[in-house]
């Protein structure tokens, strides 16, 4: 999500108040503007951010004169910057909300609900996104330096690297000129052998369904437009960084597909996050199931690691040997998961036929 800076708000105010930049600075409470923008940056989605922005500017009154008009204009600029529209008809409803916010009988909660009910996200084409991000992407050579040159890449597991490669392939197949969170989501599903892929599959989130929504939201690119290296979007980079941070915070030695999925879930305004919101009945359920499996797997691995560390011989418990044994343990855990799922499915079938599975 693209946030407004103080100068963005002042520029909008200058247009509304029909005054010069020096004049608008003199007429504005800059500290109040900064406090509102700080609150906006603490939010987690476009509707919430826009609602907090609207309520904050109306209550703080950083501009004399047409403060409410400036507040609405700033919010419209903010949602437009994030490729969305805010429906203001009927105007009487807007006036009523602003009156209640100014009087203190309504606040951020009401403003967020109002914005959410009237927010319309505009579809983004691949060409639009490339033009919009071309400065930030820094294309080809620089992105290669960023990805290959950072120690972060070395911390990615083989499965996570497969996800990245598959995401790039998905982008090529859609003729997109970038790799975004939506392609990373596809990479996680197609790679499929890890915890993250299984959670998504169990919830009915499939690659064909995600691809259909990618095309619906973004569209296909121009054929042949993605020749050569495909850069990652800033959101995709942020996903890598978040995944890296999650892996380290959880004590994992490498970033796995599950950490990448957590990164996609974290960025709810990215295309990948939007798709998960549409396909999952409850996005929080996706996160909870993922974390449950991750925690269970981590406890099992910690137990095995502890047993190896306690071995009196210790000379055979080398790094390579330990990883080999953990790989074997993961294979056993995977098989146990499959058996558990089959048993749960059979129990459910028995219940549907009026048979008590425990009887």
mmCIF file of C-alpha atoms in Angstrom:
data_model
loop_
_atom_site.group_PDB
_atom_site.id
_atom_site.type_symbol
_atom_site.label_atom_id
_atom_site.label_comp_id
_atom_site.label_asym_id
_atom_site.label_seq_id
_atom_site.Cartn_x
_atom_site.Cartn_y
_atom_site.Cartn_z
ATOM 1 C CA UNK A 1 0.000 0.000 0.000
ATOM 2 C CA UNK A 2 1.260 3.478 -0.862
ATOM 3 C CA UNK A 3 0.975 5.949 1.980
ATOM 4 C CA UNK A 4 0.669 9.708 1.830
ATOM 5 C CA UNK A 5 3.418 11.939 3.137
ATOM 6 C CA UNK A 6 2.943 15.356 4.704
ATOM 7 C CA UNK A 7 3.693 17.141 1.422
ATOM 8 C CA UNK A 8 1.011 15.066 -0.345
ATOM 9 C CA UNK A 9 -1.617 16.266 2.126
ATOM 10 C CA UNK A 10 -0.426 19.872 1.799
ATOM 11 C CA UNK A 11 -0.537 19.676 -1.992
ATOM 12 C CA UNK A 12 -4.167 18.509 -1.911
ATOM 13 C CA UNK A 13 -5.044 21.204 0.624
ATOM 14 C CA UNK A 14 -3.440 23.898 -1.526
ATOM 15 C CA UNK A 15 -5.628 22.876 -4.481
ATOM 16 C CA UNK A 16 -8.801 22.809 -2.370
ATOM 17 C CA UNK A 17 -8.068 26.082 -0.582
ATOM 18 C CA UNK A 18 -6.800 27.727 -3.785
ATOM 19 C CA UNK A 19 -3.625 29.038 -2.237
ATOM 20 C CA UNK A 20 0.097 28.745 -2.731
ATOM 21 C CA UNK A 21 2.393 26.224 -1.053
ATOM 22 C CA UNK A 22 3.893 28.780 1.333
ATOM 23 C CA UNK A 23 0.446 29.961 2.361
ATOM 24 C CA UNK A 24 -0.923 26.458 2.970
ATOM 25 C CA UNK A 25 2.069 25.606 5.186
ATOM 26 C CA UNK A 26 1.426 28.720 7.290
ATOM 27 C CA UNK A 27 -2.275 27.875 7.578
ATOM 28 C CA UNK A 28 -1.777 24.195 8.523
ATOM 29 C CA UNK A 29 -1.100 22.442 11.814
ATOM 30 C CA UNK A 30 1.803 20.304 10.618
ATOM 31 C CA UNK A 31 2.127 18.374 13.879
ATOM 32 C CA UNK A 32 -1.531 17.369 13.695
ATOM 33 C CA UNK A 33 -1.072 16.156 10.118
ATOM 34 C CA UNK A 34 1.970 14.104 11.134
ATOM 35 C CA UNK A 35 0.060 12.487 14.015
ATOM 36 C CA UNK A 36 -2.773 11.452 11.699
ATOM 37 C CA UNK A 37 -0.376 10.049 9.092
ATOM 38 C CA UNK A 38 1.446 8.093 11.809
ATOM 39 C CA UNK A 39 -1.866 6.523 12.865
ATOM 40 C CA UNK A 40 -2.611 5.642 9.244
ATOM 41 C CA UNK A 41 0.688 3.791 8.887
ATOM 42 C CA UNK A 42 -0.244 1.560 11.825
ATOM 43 C CA UNK A 43 -3.260 0.158 9.989
ATOM 44 C CA UNK A 44 -3.432 -3.102 8.048
ATOM 45 C CA UNK A 45 -5.543 -2.466 4.946
ATOM 46 C CA UNK A 46 -6.709 0.210 2.526
ATOM 47 C CA UNK A 47 -10.239 0.553 3.947
ATOM 48 C CA UNK A 48 -8.942 0.788 7.504
ATOM 49 C CA UNK A 49 -6.210 3.245 6.519
ATOM 50 C CA UNK A 50 -8.632 5.484 4.605
ATOM 51 C CA UNK A 51 -11.129 5.452 7.469
ATOM 52 C CA UNK A 52 -8.462 6.370 10.025
ATOM 53 C CA UNK A 53 -7.239 9.131 7.692
ATOM 54 C CA UNK A 54 -10.731 10.567 7.283
ATOM 55 C CA UNK A 55 -11.614 10.463 10.978
ATOM 56 C CA UNK A 56 -8.208 11.811 11.984
ATOM 57 C CA UNK A 57 -8.253 14.823 9.680
ATOM 58 C CA UNK A 58 -11.827 15.748 10.569
ATOM 59 C CA UNK A 59 -11.191 15.516 14.310
ATOM 60 C CA UNK A 60 -7.726 17.111 14.301
ATOM 61 C CA UNK A 61 -8.808 20.077 12.101
ATOM 62 C CA UNK A 62 -5.288 20.788 10.807
ATOM 63 C CA UNK A 63 -6.660 23.336 8.298
ATOM 64 C CA UNK A 64 -8.728 26.401 8.932
ATOM 65 C CA UNK A 65 -11.609 27.098 6.638
ATOM 66 C CA UNK A 66 -12.742 24.144 4.531
ATOM 67 C CA UNK A 67 -11.168 21.457 6.722
ATOM 68 C CA UNK A 68 -13.839 18.820 6.008
ATOM 69 C CA UNK A 69 -13.564 19.341 2.252
ATOM 70 C CA UNK A 70 -9.789 19.011 2.493
ATOM 71 C CA UNK A 71 -10.157 15.814 4.542
ATOM 72 C CA UNK A 72 -12.441 14.206 1.967
ATOM 73 C CA UNK A 73 -10.193 15.327 -0.902
ATOM 74 C CA UNK A 74 -7.113 13.865 0.827
ATOM 75 C CA UNK A 75 -8.891 10.532 1.354
ATOM 76 C CA UNK A 76 -9.974 10.445 -2.298
ATOM 77 C CA UNK A 77 -6.372 11.100 -3.336
ATOM 78 C CA UNK A 78 -5.148 8.338 -1.010
ATOM 79 C CA UNK A 79 -7.525 5.649 -2.306
ATOM 80 C CA UNK A 80 -6.865 6.715 -5.903
ATOM 81 C CA UNK A 81 -3.124 6.385 -5.313
ATOM 82 C CA UNK A 82 -3.848 2.799 -4.274
ATOM 83 C CA UNK A 83 -5.924 2.146 -7.413
ATOM 84 C CA UNK A 84 -9.355 2.306 -5.835
ATOM 85 C CA UNK A 85 -12.413 4.557 -5.931
ATOM 86 C CA UNK A 86 -14.563 5.774 -3.048
ATOM 87 C CA UNK A 87 -18.251 6.238 -3.794
ATOM 88 C CA UNK A 88 -19.582 9.399 -2.100
ATOM 89 C CA UNK A 89 -23.208 9.220 -3.207
ATOM 90 C CA UNK A 90 -25.526 10.052 -1.574
ATOM 91 C CA UNK A 91 -23.651 13.080 -0.271
ATOM 92 C CA UNK A 92 -26.080 13.414 2.653
ATOM 93 C CA UNK A 93 -24.638 10.203 4.149
ATOM 94 C CA UNK A 94 -21.129 11.633 3.935
ATOM 95 C CA UNK A 95 -22.216 14.872 5.602
ATOM 96 C CA UNK A 96 -23.927 12.948 8.370
ATOM 97 C CA UNK A 97 -20.789 10.895 9.061
ATOM 98 C CA UNK A 98 -18.572 13.993 9.074
ATOM 99 C CA UNK A 99 -20.983 15.787 11.438
ATOM 100 C CA UNK A 100 -20.888 12.874 13.874
ATOM 101 C CA UNK A 101 -17.083 12.594 13.692
ATOM 102 C CA UNK A 102 -16.702 16.325 14.362
ATOM 103 C CA UNK A 103 -19.161 16.093 17.264
ATOM 104 C CA UNK A 104 -17.345 13.117 18.767
ATOM 105 C CA UNK A 105 -20.274 10.702 18.451
ATOM 106 C CA UNK A 106 -18.497 8.719 15.712
ATOM 107 C CA UNK A 107 -14.849 7.776 15.339
ATOM 108 C CA UNK A 108 -12.441 5.576 13.451
ATOM 109 C CA UNK A 109 -14.641 2.466 13.651
ATOM 110 C CA UNK A 110 -17.578 4.171 11.954
ATOM 111 C CA UNK A 111 -15.338 5.841 9.382
ATOM 112 C CA UNK A 112 -13.660 2.527 8.490
ATOM 113 C CA UNK A 113 -17.035 0.798 8.109
ATOM 114 C CA UNK A 114 -18.260 3.637 5.879
ATOM 115 C CA UNK A 115 -15.182 3.469 3.651
ATOM 116 C CA UNK A 116 -15.224 -0.325 3.460
ATOM 117 C CA UNK A 117 -18.841 -0.331 2.241
ATOM 118 C CA UNK A 118 -18.073 2.172 -0.526
ATOM 119 C CA UNK A 119 -14.563 1.217 -1.621
ATOM 120 C CA UNK A 120 -14.196 -0.097 -5.152
ATOM 121 C CA UNK A 121 -10.820 -1.534 -6.189
ATOM 122 C CA UNK A 122 -9.920 -0.856 -9.801
ATOM 123 C CA UNK A 123 -8.406 -3.702 -11.859
ATOM 124 C CA UNK A 124 -4.719 -3.274 -12.609
ATOM 125 C CA UNK A 125 -3.202 -4.391 -15.887
ATOM 126 C CA UNK A 126 0.273 -5.837 -16.063
ATOM 127 C CA UNK A 127 1.364 -2.886 -18.221
ATOM 128 C CA UNK A 128 -0.030 -0.392 -15.681
ATOM 129 C CA UNK A 129 1.830 -2.075 -12.879
ATOM 130 C CA UNK A 130 5.083 -2.145 -14.808
ATOM 131 C CA UNK A 131 4.804 1.557 -15.602
ATOM 132 C CA UNK A 132 3.815 2.369 -12.026
ATOM 133 C CA UNK A 133 6.693 0.431 -10.497
ATOM 134 C CA UNK A 134 9.427 0.878 -13.083
ATOM 135 C CA UNK A 135 11.477 3.193 -10.875
ATOM 136 C CA UNK A 136 11.081 1.043 -7.766
ATOM 137 C CA UNK A 137 11.756 -2.213 -9.575
ATOM 138 C CA UNK A 138 15.115 -1.010 -10.909
ATOM 139 C CA UNK A 139 14.793 -3.958 -13.331
ATOM 140 C CA UNK A 140 16.972 -6.838 -14.380
ATOM 141 C CA UNK A 141 20.575 -6.265 -13.246
ATOM 142 C CA UNK A 142 19.822 -4.475 -9.991
ATOM 143 C CA UNK A 143 17.223 -6.994 -8.864
ATOM 144 C CA UNK A 144 19.689 -9.771 -9.599
ATOM 145 C CA UNK A 145 22.216 -8.021 -7.366
ATOM 146 C CA UNK A 146 19.621 -7.536 -4.640
ATOM 147 C CA UNK A 147 18.532 -11.171 -4.665
ATOM 148 C CA UNK A 148 21.785 -12.999 -5.301
ATOM 149 C CA UNK A 149 23.995 -10.633 -3.351
ATOM 150 C CA UNK A 150 22.086 -10.752 -0.074
ATOM 151 C CA UNK A 151 22.795 -13.423 2.547
ATOM 152 C CA UNK A 152 19.019 -13.796 2.681
ATOM 153 C CA UNK A 153 19.048 -15.959 -0.436
ATOM 154 C CA UNK A 154 21.454 -18.417 1.177
ATOM 155 C CA UNK A 155 18.993 -18.859 4.037
ATOM 156 C CA UNK A 156 16.211 -20.122 1.739
ATOM 157 C CA UNK A 157 15.543 -23.862 1.768
ATOM 158 C CA UNK A 158 15.506 -25.861 -1.457
ATOM 159 C CA UNK A 159 11.710 -25.949 -1.291
ATOM 160 C CA UNK A 160 11.534 -22.167 -0.882
ATOM 161 C CA UNK A 161 13.854 -21.690 -3.859
ATOM 162 C CA UNK A 162 11.578 -23.979 -5.852
ATOM 163 C CA UNK A 163 8.671 -21.714 -4.910
ATOM 164 C CA UNK A 164 10.587 -18.704 -6.264
ATOM 165 C CA UNK A 165 11.430 -20.508 -9.510
ATOM 166 C CA UNK A 166 7.819 -21.637 -9.941
ATOM 167 C CA UNK A 167 6.579 -18.097 -9.236
ATOM 168 C CA UNK A 168 8.808 -16.802 -12.018
ATOM 169 C CA UNK A 169 7.468 -19.485 -14.328
ATOM 170 C CA UNK A 170 3.879 -18.564 -13.442
ATOM 171 C CA UNK A 171 4.633 -14.922 -14.268
ATOM 172 C CA UNK A 172 6.110 -15.919 -17.636
ATOM 173 C CA UNK A 173 3.089 -18.067 -18.453
ATOM 174 C CA UNK A 174 0.796 -15.103 -17.770
ATOM 175 C CA UNK A 175 3.050 -12.794 -19.820
ATOM 176 C CA UNK A 176 3.584 -10.603 -16.775
ATOM 177 C CA UNK A 177 6.662 -8.409 -16.613
ATOM 178 C CA UNK A 178 7.164 -8.745 -12.859
ATOM 179 C CA UNK A 179 6.889 -11.320 -10.065
ATOM 180 C CA UNK A 180 4.374 -10.276 -7.414
ATOM 181 C CA UNK A 181 2.770 -11.792 -4.338
ATOM 182 C CA UNK A 182 0.146 -13.466 -6.524
ATOM 183 C CA UNK A 183 2.869 -15.402 -8.354
ATOM 184 C CA UNK A 184 4.510 -16.344 -5.042
ATOM 185 C CA UNK A 185 1.148 -17.699 -3.883
ATOM 186 C CA UNK A 186 0.934 -19.788 -7.038
ATOM 187 C CA UNK A 187 4.492 -20.993 -6.478
ATOM 188 C CA UNK A 188 3.615 -22.192 -2.970
ATOM 189 C CA UNK A 189 0.593 -24.116 -4.263
ATOM 190 C CA UNK A 190 2.324 -25.662 -7.270
ATOM 191 C CA UNK A 191 5.377 -26.659 -5.227
ATOM 192 C CA UNK A 192 2.889 -28.308 -2.910
ATOM 193 C CA UNK A 193 5.072 -30.713 -0.942
ATOM 194 C CA UNK A 194 5.486 -28.542 2.137
ATOM 195 C CA UNK A 195 3.224 -27.601 5.012
ATOM 196 C CA UNK A 196 2.069 -24.382 3.312
ATOM 197 C CA UNK A 197 0.923 -26.095 0.123
ATOM 198 C CA UNK A 198 -0.966 -28.739 2.076
ATOM 199 C CA UNK A 199 -2.796 -26.163 4.187
ATOM 200 C CA UNK A 200 -3.961 -24.327 1.068
ATOM 201 C CA UNK A 201 -4.966 -27.534 -0.700
ATOM 202 C CA UNK A 202 -6.906 -28.757 2.341
ATOM 203 C CA UNK A 203 -8.848 -25.487 2.302
ATOM 204 C CA UNK A 204 -9.713 -25.920 -1.374
ATOM 205 C CA UNK A 205 -7.372 -23.184 -2.627
ATOM 206 C CA UNK A 206 -5.997 -24.526 -5.910
ATOM 207 C CA UNK A 207 -3.651 -23.215 -8.592
ATOM 208 C CA UNK A 208 -6.374 -23.012 -11.310
ATOM 209 C CA UNK A 209 -8.616 -21.013 -8.976
ATOM 210 C CA UNK A 210 -5.805 -18.606 -8.111
ATOM 211 C CA UNK A 211 -4.801 -18.197 -11.775
ATOM 212 C CA UNK A 212 -8.380 -17.345 -12.708
ATOM 213 C CA UNK A 213 -8.470 -14.611 -10.086
ATOM 214 C CA UNK A 214 -5.060 -13.274 -11.134
ATOM 215 C CA UNK A 215 -6.379 -12.866 -14.675
ATOM 216 C CA UNK A 216 -9.615 -11.339 -13.358
ATOM 217 C CA UNK A 217 -7.835 -8.798 -11.164
ATOM 218 C CA UNK A 218 -4.785 -7.992 -13.289
ATOM 219 C CA UNK A 219 -5.307 -9.529 -16.704
ATOM 220 C CA UNK A 220 -2.713 -11.120 -18.917
ATOM 221 C CA UNK A 221 0.278 -9.219 -20.186
ATOM 222 C CA UNK A 222 1.331 -8.698 -23.780
ATOM 223 C CA UNK A 223 2.783 -11.800 -25.380
ATOM 224 C CA UNK A 224 6.570 -11.686 -25.449
ATOM 225 C CA UNK A 225 6.789 -8.695 -23.093
ATOM 226 C CA UNK A 226 8.662 -10.605 -20.388
ATOM 227 C CA UNK A 227 11.733 -11.669 -22.319
ATOM 228 C CA UNK A 228 14.801 -11.793 -20.098
ATOM 229 C CA UNK A 229 14.975 -11.544 -16.321
ATOM 230 C CA UNK A 230 11.714 -10.780 -14.516
ATOM 231 C CA UNK A 231 12.024 -8.377 -11.555
ATOM 232 C CA UNK A 232 10.275 -8.762 -8.217
ATOM 233 C CA UNK A 233 7.815 -6.085 -7.146
ATOM 234 C CA UNK A 234 8.472 -4.171 -3.923
ATOM 235 C CA UNK A 235 5.645 -6.162 -2.316
ATOM 236 C CA UNK A 236 7.354 -9.424 -3.287
ATOM 237 C CA UNK A 237 10.628 -8.139 -1.816
ATOM 238 C CA UNK A 238 8.783 -7.228 1.368
ATOM 239 C CA UNK A 239 7.339 -10.743 1.442
ATOM 240 C CA UNK A 240 10.854 -12.207 1.272
ATOM 241 C CA UNK A 241 12.029 -9.919 4.056
ATOM 242 C CA UNK A 242 9.010 -10.709 6.239
ATOM 243 C CA UNK A 243 9.481 -14.442 5.630
ATOM 244 C CA UNK A 244 13.145 -14.145 6.560
ATOM 245 C CA UNK A 245 12.232 -12.311 9.754
ATOM 246 C CA UNK A 246 9.546 -14.892 10.611
ATOM 247 C CA UNK A 247 11.964 -17.769 10.118
ATOM 248 C CA UNK A 248 14.547 -16.166 12.381
ATOM 249 C CA UNK A 249 11.962 -15.249 15.016
ATOM 250 C CA UNK A 250 10.729 -18.844 15.091
ATOM 251 C CA UNK A 251 14.224 -20.272 15.386
ATOM 252 C CA UNK A 252 14.138 -21.930 11.956
ATOM 253 C CA UNK A 253 17.492 -22.416 10.286
ATOM 254 C CA UNK A 254 16.095 -21.709 6.814
ATOM 255 C CA UNK A 255 13.200 -19.879 5.192
ATOM 256 C CA UNK A 256 10.600 -22.359 3.948
ATOM 257 C CA UNK A 257 7.439 -22.091 1.816
ATOM 258 C CA UNK A 258 5.421 -21.738 5.015
ATOM 259 C CA UNK A 259 7.275 -18.521 5.888
ATOM 260 C CA UNK A 260 6.684 -17.200 2.371
ATOM 261 C CA UNK A 261 2.964 -17.921 2.755
ATOM 262 C CA UNK A 262 2.961 -16.053 6.065
ATOM 263 C CA UNK A 263 4.487 -13.130 4.160
ATOM 264 C CA UNK A 264 1.726 -13.216 1.539
ATOM 265 C CA UNK A 265 -0.912 -13.386 4.298
ATOM 266 C CA UNK A 266 0.740 -10.474 6.105
ATOM 267 C CA UNK A 267 0.319 -8.182 3.078
ATOM 268 C CA UNK A 268 -3.461 -8.241 2.844
ATOM 269 C CA UNK A 269 -3.514 -5.436 0.262
ATOM 270 C CA UNK A 270 -1.214 -7.263 -2.165
ATOM 271 C CA UNK A 271 -2.836 -9.186 -4.994
ATOM 272 C CA UNK A 272 -1.861 -12.476 -3.344
ATOM 273 C CA UNK A 273 -3.507 -11.383 -0.099
ATOM 274 C CA UNK A 274 -6.624 -10.192 -1.935
ATOM 275 C CA UNK A 275 -6.926 -13.556 -3.686
ATOM 276 C CA UNK A 276 -6.636 -15.455 -0.413
ATOM 277 C CA UNK A 277 -9.350 -13.213 1.034
ATOM 278 C CA UNK A 278 -11.645 -14.102 -1.860
ATOM 279 C CA UNK A 279 -10.943 -17.835 -1.934
ATOM 280 C CA UNK A 280 -10.788 -18.552 1.792
ATOM 281 C CA UNK A 281 -13.922 -18.274 3.880
ATOM 282 C CA UNK A 282 -11.736 -16.956 6.686
ATOM 283 C CA UNK A 283 -8.209 -15.693 6.053
ATOM 284 C CA UNK A 284 -7.464 -15.930 9.765
ATOM 285 C CA UNK A 285 -8.332 -19.633 9.530
ATOM 286 C CA UNK A 286 -5.630 -20.072 6.883
ATOM 287 C CA UNK A 287 -3.115 -18.408 9.162
ATOM 288 C CA UNK A 288 -4.200 -20.420 12.215
ATOM 289 C CA UNK A 289 -4.028 -23.769 10.418
ATOM 290 C CA UNK A 290 -0.643 -22.884 8.961
ATOM 291 C CA UNK A 291 0.771 -21.859 12.326
ATOM 292 C CA UNK A 292 -0.679 -24.948 14.022
ATOM 293 C CA UNK A 293 1.090 -27.228 11.571
ATOM 294 C CA UNK A 294 4.284 -25.203 11.750
ATOM 295 C CA UNK A 295 4.289 -25.317 15.556
ATOM 296 C CA UNK A 296 3.592 -29.058 15.598
ATOM 297 C CA UNK A 297 6.360 -29.706 13.078
ATOM 298 C CA UNK A 298 8.772 -27.459 14.939
ATOM 299 C CA UNK A 299 8.121 -29.226 18.253
ATOM 300 C CA UNK A 300 8.810 -32.592 16.616
ATOM 301 C CA UNK A 301 12.033 -31.330 15.040
ATOM 302 C CA UNK A 302 13.156 -29.719 18.314
ATOM 303 C CA UNK A 303 12.569 -33.020 20.096
ATOM 304 C CA UNK A 304 14.648 -34.909 17.534
ATOM 305 C CA UNK A 305 17.388 -32.280 17.642
ATOM 306 C CA UNK A 306 17.473 -32.488 21.435
ATOM 307 C CA UNK A 307 17.782 -36.259 21.333
ATOM 308 C CA UNK A 308 20.676 -36.023 18.906
ATOM 309 C CA UNK A 309 22.423 -33.392 21.012
ATOM 310 C CA UNK A 310 22.210 -35.646 24.059
ATOM 311 C CA UNK A 311 23.953 -38.520 22.304
ATOM 312 C CA UNK A 312 27.084 -39.323 24.306
ATOM 313 C CA UNK A 313 29.144 -40.135 21.237
ATOM 314 C CA UNK A 314 28.453 -36.708 19.650
ATOM 315 C CA UNK A 315 31.268 -37.263 17.152
ATOM 316 C CA UNK A 316 28.796 -38.722 14.638
ATOM 317 C CA UNK A 317 26.191 -35.965 15.223
ATOM 318 C CA UNK A 318 27.568 -33.697 12.546
ATOM 319 C CA UNK A 319 25.589 -30.941 10.859
ATOM 320 C CA UNK A 320 25.061 -33.075 7.765
ATOM 321 C CA UNK A 321 24.038 -36.140 9.769
ATOM 322 C CA UNK A 322 21.552 -34.124 11.810
ATOM 323 C CA UNK A 323 19.946 -32.652 8.704
ATOM 324 C CA UNK A 324 19.749 -36.095 7.136
ATOM 325 C CA UNK A 325 17.923 -37.436 10.188
ATOM 326 C CA UNK A 326 15.613 -34.415 10.282
ATOM 327 C CA UNK A 327 14.777 -34.999 6.623
ATOM 328 C CA UNK A 328 13.876 -38.584 7.482
ATOM 329 C CA UNK A 329 11.783 -37.333 10.386
ATOM 330 C CA UNK A 330 9.965 -34.887 8.115
ATOM 331 C CA UNK A 331 9.140 -37.738 5.729
ATOM 332 C CA UNK A 332 7.646 -39.695 8.628
ATOM 333 C CA UNK A 333 5.697 -36.637 9.784
ATOM 334 C CA UNK A 334 4.376 -36.093 6.270
ATOM 335 C CA UNK A 335 3.182 -39.682 6.132
ATOM 336 C CA UNK A 336 1.569 -39.308 9.554
ATOM 337 C CA UNK A 337 -0.225 -36.180 8.354
ATOM 338 C CA UNK A 338 -1.595 -38.043 5.344
ATOM 339 C CA UNK A 339 -2.785 -40.897 7.537
ATOM 340 C CA UNK A 340 -4.342 -38.468 9.998
ATOM 341 C CA UNK A 341 -6.196 -36.726 7.161
ATOM 342 C CA UNK A 342 -7.445 -40.047 5.806
ATOM 343 C CA UNK A 343 -8.667 -41.104 9.251
ATOM 344 C CA UNK A 344 -10.419 -37.751 9.745
ATOM 345 C CA UNK A 345 -12.056 -38.111 6.327
ATOM 346 C CA UNK A 346 -13.261 -41.639 7.119
ATOM 347 C CA UNK A 347 -14.632 -40.521 10.490
ATOM 348 C CA UNK A 348 -16.514 -37.721 8.763
ATOM 349 C CA UNK A 349 -17.997 -40.148 6.229
ATOM 350 C CA UNK A 350 -19.166 -42.447 9.015
ATOM 351 C CA UNK A 351 -20.871 -39.556 10.791
ATOM 352 C CA UNK A 352 -22.625 -38.513 7.586
ATOM 353 C CA UNK A 353 -24.085 -42.010 7.366
ATOM 354 C CA UNK A 354 -25.286 -41.925 10.955
ATOM 355 C CA UNK A 355 -22.521 -44.164 12.263
ATOM 356 C CA UNK A 356 -20.647 -43.255 15.425
ATOM 357 C CA UNK A 357 -16.946 -43.666 14.525
ATOM 358 C CA UNK A 358 -16.116 -44.203 18.204
ATOM 359 C CA UNK A 359 -18.937 -46.681 18.839
#
